[in-house]
Amino acid sequence: MTVHKSQGSEFEAVILPLSEIEKHPEAIEKLVMMYHDGYGVERDYRVAVEWQQKLGDYCKRKYEKTHSLDNFRMLFSVMLNLSNIFIDLYDIVKVETLYRQLIDLCEEIKGEIDEVEIRQKLALIYEKLGDLWKEGRDPNEKIYEDSLQKSILIKEEILETNPSNLEFCINLANGYDKLGELYTIKLGFNEDPENKEVFMHTILRIGISKK
């Protein structure tokens, strides 16, 4: 046994008995980090997934018991982290499934707790879902466009009630930029730099006129 593995085994022996999810969910987070990053143990994404799913089950039970904002945040974070591990495993099907579950989660609590934070997270996931189909191994322009438009619509609604928030303005501008880039390619404007510039300014003016 090498020193690295020996150290890893000792570290696990200390942390595993603490991993009673109901009492110490933070211990599970440490285990996930260990196996995901190879910290003290051999890197193993699948073991990281196993522990992250255990933590997700705990957070889901807690959220289903009480639909509080704190419980929502915890469950959202765990599910998003799980999707990131599946990205490392190139399991796009599971990533998409988690994104759609996160959308459902946001939509559900949005009807109970009207918080800007929830709508921001919803816009984020729609954007991530779109990017998945733009950059994945099996690109789908229609899903990318639909998801991007939904994300932009939510961002516009957020900005209407928070018009002076610079962060929201930048987020919306980034959405318009992506949409403009998509349409310049889709409509062939990318072949002519002058037409592309005119078109991008048109997209921007349409966005500004909605404010």
CSV table of C-alpha atoms in Angstrom, one decimal:
chain,number,residue,atom,x,y,z
A,1,MET,CA,0.0,0.0,0.0
A,2,THR,CA,1.4,3.4,-1.0
A,3,VAL,CA,1.6,6.3,1.4
A,4,HIS,CA,-1.1,8.1,-0.7
A,5,LYS,CA,-3.6,5.2,-0.3
A,6,SER,CA,-2.7,4.7,3.3
A,7,GLN,CA,-3.4,8.3,4.1
A,8,GLY,CA,-6.6,8.0,2.2
A,9,SER,CA,-7.8,5.0,4.1
A,10,GLU,CA,-7.0,6.7,7.4
A,11,PHE,CA,-9.0,9.7,6.3
A,12,GLU,CA,-12.0,7.6,5.3
A,13,ALA,CA,-11.8,5.7,8.6
A,14,VAL,CA,-12.3,9.0,10.4
A,15,ILE,CA,-15.0,10.4,8.2
A,16,LEU,CA,-17.2,7.4,7.3
A,17,PRO,CA,-18.6,6.8,10.8
A,18,LEU,CA,-19.8,10.4,10.8
A,19,SER,CA,-21.7,10.0,7.6
A,20,GLU,CA,-25.1,9.4,9.1
A,21,ILE,CA,-27.0,11.6,6.7
A,22,GLU,CA,-29.8,12.6,9.1
A,23,LYS,CA,-27.2,13.9,11.6
A,24,HIS,CA,-24.2,15.0,9.5
A,25,PRO,CA,-25.1,15.8,5.8
A,26,GLU,CA,-22.0,18.0,5.7
A,27,ALA,CA,-19.9,14.8,6.1
A,28,ILE,CA,-21.4,13.5,2.9
A,29,GLU,CA,-20.4,16.7,1.1
A,30,LYS,CA,-16.8,16.1,2.3
A,31,LEU,CA,-16.9,12.5,0.9
A,32,VAL,CA,-18.2,13.7,-2.4
A,33,MET,CA,-15.4,16.3,-2.6
A,34,MET,CA,-12.8,13.6,-1.7
A,35,TYR,CA,-13.9,11.2,-4.4
A,36,HIS,CA,-14.6,13.9,-7.0
A,37,ASP,CA,-11.3,15.7,-6.6
A,38,GLY,CA,-9.1,12.7,-5.6
A,39,TYR,CA,-8.4,14.3,-2.2
A,40,GLY,CA,-6.8,11.6,0.0
A,41,VAL,CA,-8.3,8.8,-2.1
A,42,GLU,CA,-8.2,7.7,-5.7
A,43,ARG,CA,-10.5,9.8,-7.8
A,44,ASP,CA,-13.8,8.0,-8.5
A,45,TYR,CA,-16.6,10.0,-10.0
A,46,ARG,CA,-19.1,7.1,-9.6
A,47,VAL,CA,-18.5,6.8,-5.9
A,48,ALA,CA,-18.9,10.6,-5.7
A,49,VAL,CA,-22.3,10.1,-7.5
A,50,GLU,CA,-23.4,7.5,-5.1
A,51,TRP,CA,-22.7,9.7,-2.1
A,52,GLN,CA,-24.2,12.8,-3.8
A,53,GLN,CA,-27.4,10.8,-4.5
A,54,LYS,CA,-27.6,9.8,-0.8
A,55,LEU,CA,-27.4,13.5,0.1
A,56,GLY,CA,-30.0,14.3,-2.5
A,57,ASP,CA,-32.4,11.8,-1.1
A,58,TYR,CA,-32.0,13.3,2.3
A,59,CYS,CA,-32.5,16.9,1.0
A,60,LYS,CA,-35.5,15.8,-1.0
A,61,ARG,CA,-37.2,14.3,2.0
A,62,LYS,CA,-36.5,17.4,4.0
A,63,TYR,CA,-37.9,19.6,1.3
A,64,GLU,CA,-41.0,17.5,0.8
A,65,LYS,CA,-41.6,17.8,4.5
A,66,THR,CA,-41.3,21.6,4.6
A,67,HIS,CA,-41.3,23.7,1.4
A,68,SER,CA,-39.1,26.4,2.9
A,69,LEU,CA,-36.6,28.6,1.0
A,70,ASP,CA,-33.7,27.2,2.9
A,71,ASN,CA,-34.7,23.6,2.1
A,72,PHE,CA,-35.2,24.6,-1.5
A,73,ARG,CA,-31.7,26.1,-1.7
A,74,MET,CA,-30.1,23.0,-0.2
A,75,LEU,CA,-31.9,20.6,-2.6
A,76,PHE,CA,-31.3,22.8,-5.6
A,77,SER,CA,-27.5,23.0,-4.8
A,78,VAL,CA,-27.2,19.2,-4.3
A,79,MET,CA,-29.0,18.4,-7.6
A,80,LEU,CA,-27.0,21.0,-9.5
A,81,ASN,CA,-23.7,19.6,-8.1
A,82,LEU,CA,-24.9,16.1,-9.1
A,83,SER,CA,-25.5,17.3,-12.6
A,84,ASN,CA,-21.9,18.7,-12.7
A,85,ILE,CA,-20.5,15.3,-11.7
A,86,PHE,CA,-22.5,13.6,-14.5
A,87,ILE,CA,-21.0,16.2,-16.9
A,88,ASP,CA,-17.6,14.9,-15.8
A,89,LEU,CA,-18.9,11.4,-16.6
A,90,TYR,CA,-20.2,12.6,-20.0
A,91,ASP,CA,-23.6,11.2,-19.1
A,92,ILE,CA,-25.7,13.9,-20.9
A,93,VAL,CA,-28.9,12.0,-20.5
A,94,LYS,CA,-28.7,12.1,-16.7
A,95,VAL,CA,-27.6,15.8,-16.9
A,96,GLU,CA,-30.7,16.7,-18.9
A,97,THR,CA,-32.9,14.7,-16.6
A,98,LEU,CA,-31.6,16.6,-13.6
A,99,TYR,CA,-32.0,20.0,-15.3
A,100,ARG,CA,-35.6,19.2,-16.1
A,101,GLN,CA,-36.2,18.1,-12.5
A,102,LEU,CA,-34.6,21.4,-11.3
A,103,ILE,CA,-37.0,23.3,-13.6
A,104,ASP,CA,-39.9,21.5,-12.1
A,105,LEU,CA,-38.6,22.1,-8.6
A,106,CYS,CA,-38.3,25.9,-9.3
A,107,GLU,CA,-41.7,26.1,-10.9
A,108,GLU,CA,-43.3,24.3,-8.0
A,109,ILE,CA,-41.9,26.5,-5.2
A,110,LYS,CA,-42.3,29.6,-7.4
A,111,GLY,CA,-46.0,29.3,-7.0
A,112,GLU,CA,-45.6,29.2,-3.2
A,113,ILE,CA,-42.7,31.6,-2.5
A,114,ASP,CA,-42.3,34.5,-5.0
A,115,GLU,CA,-38.6,35.2,-4.6
A,116,VAL,CA,-36.4,36.8,-7.2
A,117,GLU,CA,-33.7,34.2,-6.3
A,118,ILE,CA,-36.0,31.4,-7.4
A,119,ARG,CA,-36.6,33.0,-10.8
A,120,GLN,CA,-32.9,33.6,-11.2
A,121,LYS,CA,-32.2,29.9,-10.6
A,122,LEU,CA,-35.0,29.0,-13.0
A,123,ALA,CA,-33.4,31.2,-15.7
A,124,LEU,CA,-30.0,29.7,-15.0
A,125,ILE,CA,-31.2,26.2,-15.5
A,126,TYR,CA,-33.0,27.0,-18.7
A,127,GLU,CA,-29.8,28.5,-20.0
A,128,LYS,CA,-27.8,25.5,-18.9
A,129,LEU,CA,-30.3,23.2,-20.6
A,130,GLY,CA,-29.9,25.2,-23.8
A,131,ASP,CA,-26.1,25.2,-23.6
A,132,LEU,CA,-26.3,21.4,-23.1
A,133,TRP,CA,-28.0,21.0,-26.5
A,134,LYS,CA,-25.8,23.6,-28.2
A,135,GLU,CA,-22.5,22.1,-27.2
A,136,GLY,CA,-23.3,18.4,-26.5
A,137,ARG,CA,-22.5,15.5,-28.7
A,138,ASP,CA,-25.9,15.6,-30.3
A,139,PRO,CA,-26.7,19.3,-30.8
A,140,ASN,CA,-30.4,20.3,-31.1
A,141,GLU,CA,-30.8,23.9,-32.3
A,142,LYS,CA,-34.6,23.9,-31.5
A,143,ILE,CA,-34.2,22.9,-27.9
A,144,TYR,CA,-31.3,25.4,-27.5
A,145,GLU,CA,-33.4,28.2,-29.0
A,146,ASP,CA,-36.5,27.4,-26.9
A,147,SER,CA,-34.5,27.1,-23.7
A,148,LEU,CA,-32.6,30.3,-24.3
A,149,GLN,CA,-35.9,32.2,-25.1
A,150,LYS,CA,-37.4,30.9,-21.8
A,151,SER,CA,-34.4,32.0,-19.9
A,152,ILE,CA,-34.5,35.5,-21.5
A,153,LEU,CA,-38.2,35.9,-20.8
A,154,ILE,CA,-37.6,35.1,-17.1
A,155,LYS,CA,-34.7,37.6,-17.0
A,156,GLU,CA,-36.9,40.3,-18.5
A,157,GLU,CA,-39.6,39.7,-15.9
A,158,ILE,CA,-36.9,40.0,-13.2
A,159,LEU,CA,-35.5,43.2,-14.6
A,160,GLU,CA,-39.0,44.8,-14.8
A,161,THR,CA,-39.3,44.7,-11.0
A,162,ASN,CA,-35.6,45.4,-10.4
A,163,PRO,CA,-34.7,47.9,-13.2
A,164,SER,CA,-31.7,49.4,-11.4
A,165,ASN,CA,-29.9,46.1,-10.6
A,166,LEU,CA,-26.7,46.0,-12.7
A,167,GLU,CA,-26.3,42.3,-12.3
A,168,PHE,CA,-29.7,41.6,-13.7
A,169,CYS,CA,-29.0,43.9,-16.6
A,170,ILE,CA,-25.8,42.1,-17.4
A,171,ASN,CA,-27.5,38.7,-17.2
A,172,LEU,CA,-30.2,39.8,-19.6
A,173,ALA,CA,-27.6,41.3,-22.0
A,174,ASN,CA,-25.7,38.0,-22.1
A,175,GLY,CA,-29.0,36.3,-23.0
A,176,TYR,CA,-29.6,38.7,-25.9
A,177,ASP,CA,-26.0,38.2,-27.0
A,178,LYS,CA,-26.5,34.4,-27.2
A,179,LEU,CA,-29.8,34.8,-29.0
A,180,GLY,CA,-28.3,37.3,-31.5
A,181,GLU,CA,-25.4,35.0,-32.2
A,182,LEU,CA,-27.8,32.1,-32.8
A,183,TYR,CA,-30.0,34.1,-35.3
A,184,THR,CA,-27.0,35.5,-37.2
A,185,ILE,CA,-26.0,32.0,-38.0
A,186,LYS,CA,-29.5,30.7,-38.5
A,187,LEU,CA,-30.5,33.5,-40.9
A,188,GLY,CA,-27.1,33.6,-42.6
A,189,PHE,CA,-26.2,37.1,-41.4
A,190,ASN,CA,-22.8,35.8,-40.1
A,191,GLU,CA,-21.6,35.6,-43.7
A,192,ASP,CA,-21.7,39.4,-44.0
A,193,PRO,CA,-20.0,41.3,-41.1
A,194,GLU,CA,-22.0,44.5,-41.9
A,195,ASN,CA,-25.4,42.7,-41.8
A,196,LYS,CA,-24.4,40.9,-38.7
A,197,GLU,CA,-23.6,44.2,-36.9
A,198,VAL,CA,-26.9,45.7,-38.0
A,199,PHE,CA,-28.8,42.6,-36.9
A,200,MET,CA,-27.1,42.5,-33.4
A,201,HIS,CA,-28.0,46.1,-32.9
A,202,THR,CA,-31.6,45.3,-33.8
A,203,ILE,CA,-31.8,42.5,-31.3
A,204,LEU,CA,-30.4,44.9,-28.6
A,205,ARG,CA,-32.9,47.6,-29.5
A,206,ILE,CA,-35.8,45.1,-29.2
A,207,GLY,CA,-34.6,44.1,-25.8
A,208,ILE,CA,-34.2,47.8,-24.7
A,209,SER,CA,-37.6,48.7,-26.0
A,210,LYS,CA,-39.2,46.1,-23.6
A,211,LYS,CA,-37.9,47.9,-20.5
